Amino acid sequence: MNTQRRINASLLAKELVFSASRSDGPGGQNVNKVNSKITLKFDVKLSAVLTDEEKEVILKRLVSKLTKEGVLLVTTQESRSQLENKVVAISKFEKMLEKAFEKKKIRKTTKPTKGAVQDRINKKKLLGEKKKWRQKPE
């Protein structure tokens, strides 16, 4: 896979589809008149810009954000302004892509320190003593 290429919204701009709808929540009478909620749609499977490997990574890592047809959905209604919501949707989309292509750190197994082992043993002994005092005398 080509790791040099950075995938972002400007690279995929021609393939992004925006739709506006009425936003729910506060806004008074304005909320019933203005379509300020933005939904960004990106069809991963039909993308001409992405390679097959890149499509596979997105389809695997962003499964929860995809429809059955392989369309990535990002919805925003944080602002009353359609333009502001569009900017927020694009930044969310870029963050999602960045996270999808991020390399996972390999966990290195480590041993507990001697102090940590000693603390654990001391706590076990104290708990055992406490339980001994609860027992009925013979």
Coordinates of C-alpha atoms in Angstrom, one line a residue, residues 2-127:
N2 CA 1.2 3.5 -0.8
T3 CA 1.9 5.0 2.6
Q4 CA 3.2 8.3 1.2
R5 CA -0.1 9.5 -0.1
R6 CA -2.2 11.4 2.4
I7 CA -5.9 11.0 1.9
N8 CA -8.1 14.1 2.8
A9 CA -11.2 15.9 1.8
S10 CA -9.5 18.1 -0.8
L11 CA -8.3 15.0 -2.7
L12 CA -11.8 13.4 -2.6
A13 CA -13.7 16.7 -3.1
K14 CA -15.3 15.8 -6.4
E15 CA -16.7 12.5 -4.9
L16 CA -18.2 14.1 -1.8
V17 CA -22.0 14.7 -1.8
F18 CA -23.6 17.1 0.6
S19 CA -27.3 17.2 1.5
A20 CA -29.1 19.7 3.8
S21 CA -32.1 18.9 5.9
R22 CA -34.0 20.4 8.8
S23 CA -32.0 20.3 12.1
D24 CA -33.7 19.3 15.3
G25 CA -33.0 20.9 18.7
P26 CA -33.1 24.5 19.8
G27 CA -33.6 27.4 17.4
G28 CA -37.1 28.7 17.9
Q29 CA -39.1 29.3 14.8
N30 CA -35.9 29.4 12.7
V31 CA -35.5 25.6 13.1
N32 CA -38.6 25.0 11.0
K33 CA -37.6 27.3 8.2
V34 CA -33.9 26.6 7.6
N35 CA -32.2 23.5 6.4
S36 CA -29.0 23.7 8.5
K37 CA -28.3 20.0 9.2
I38 CA -25.6 18.7 6.8
T39 CA -25.0 15.1 5.7
L40 CA -21.8 14.3 3.9
K41 CA -21.9 11.2 1.8
F42 CA -18.9 9.4 0.3
D43 CA -19.3 6.2 -1.7
V44 CA -16.2 4.2 -0.9
K45 CA -16.8 1.4 -3.3
L46 CA -17.3 3.6 -6.3
S47 CA -14.4 6.0 -5.6
A48 CA -12.1 6.6 -8.6
V49 CA -9.4 8.3 -6.5
L50 CA -8.8 5.5 -3.9
T51 CA -6.9 2.4 -4.6
D52 CA -8.3 -1.1 -3.8
E53 CA -6.1 -1.4 -0.7
E54 CA -7.2 2.0 0.6
K55 CA -10.9 1.1 0.0
E56 CA -10.4 -2.1 1.9
V57 CA -8.9 -0.3 4.8
I58 CA -11.8 2.2 5.0
L59 CA -14.4 -0.5 4.6
K60 CA -12.8 -2.6 7.4
R61 CA -12.0 0.2 9.9
L62 CA -15.0 2.4 9.5
V63 CA -17.7 -0.3 9.4
S64 CA -19.9 1.4 11.9
K65 CA -20.1 4.6 9.8
L66 CA -20.9 2.9 6.6
T67 CA -24.3 1.9 5.0
K68 CA -24.8 -1.6 3.6
E69 CA -24.0 -0.1 0.1
G70 CA -20.6 1.1 1.3
V71 CA -21.5 4.8 1.6
L72 CA -19.7 6.7 4.4
L73 CA -22.0 9.1 6.2
V74 CA -21.1 12.1 8.4
T75 CA -23.9 14.2 9.8
T76 CA -23.5 17.5 11.6
Q77 CA -26.1 19.9 13.1
E78 CA -23.9 21.7 15.7
S79 CA -24.5 25.2 14.3
R80 CA -27.5 27.1 12.9
S81 CA -25.4 27.9 9.9
Q82 CA -25.3 25.5 6.9
L83 CA -21.9 26.7 5.9
E84 CA -20.4 26.2 9.4
N85 CA -21.9 22.7 9.5
K86 CA -20.4 21.9 6.1
V87 CA -16.9 22.9 7.4
V88 CA -17.5 20.8 10.6
A89 CA -18.6 17.8 8.5
I90 CA -15.5 18.0 6.3
S91 CA -13.2 18.2 9.4
K92 CA -15.0 15.2 10.9
F93 CA -14.6 13.3 7.6
E94 CA -10.9 14.1 7.5
K95 CA -10.4 13.0 11.2
M96 CA -12.2 9.7 10.4
L97 CA -9.9 9.0 7.4
E98 CA -6.8 9.9 9.4
K99 CA -7.9 7.5 12.2
A100 CA -8.6 4.8 9.6
F101 CA -5.1 5.0 8.1
E102 CA -3.3 5.4 11.4
K103 CA -0.9 2.6 12.2
K104 CA -1.7 0.8 15.5
K105 CA 1.0 0.7 18.1
I106 CA 2.3 -2.7 18.9
R107 CA 2.0 -3.4 22.7
K108 CA 5.2 -4.4 24.3
T109 CA 4.7 -6.9 27.1
T110 CA 6.4 -5.7 30.3
K111 CA 7.0 -7.3 33.7
P112 CA 5.6 -5.7 36.9
T113 CA 8.2 -3.8 39.0
K114 CA 9.5 -5.4 42.2
G115 CA 7.8 -2.7 44.2
A116 CA 4.4 -3.4 42.5
V117 CA 4.8 -7.2 43.2
Q118 CA 5.7 -6.5 46.9
D119 CA 2.7 -4.1 47.3
R120 CA 0.4 -6.7 45.9
I121 CA 1.7 -9.4 48.3
N122 CA 1.4 -7.0 51.3
K123 CA -2.2 -6.1 50.4
K124 CA -3.0 -9.8 50.2
K125 CA -1.5 -10.4 53.6
L126 CA -3.5 -7.5 55.2
L127 CA -6.7 -8.8 53.6

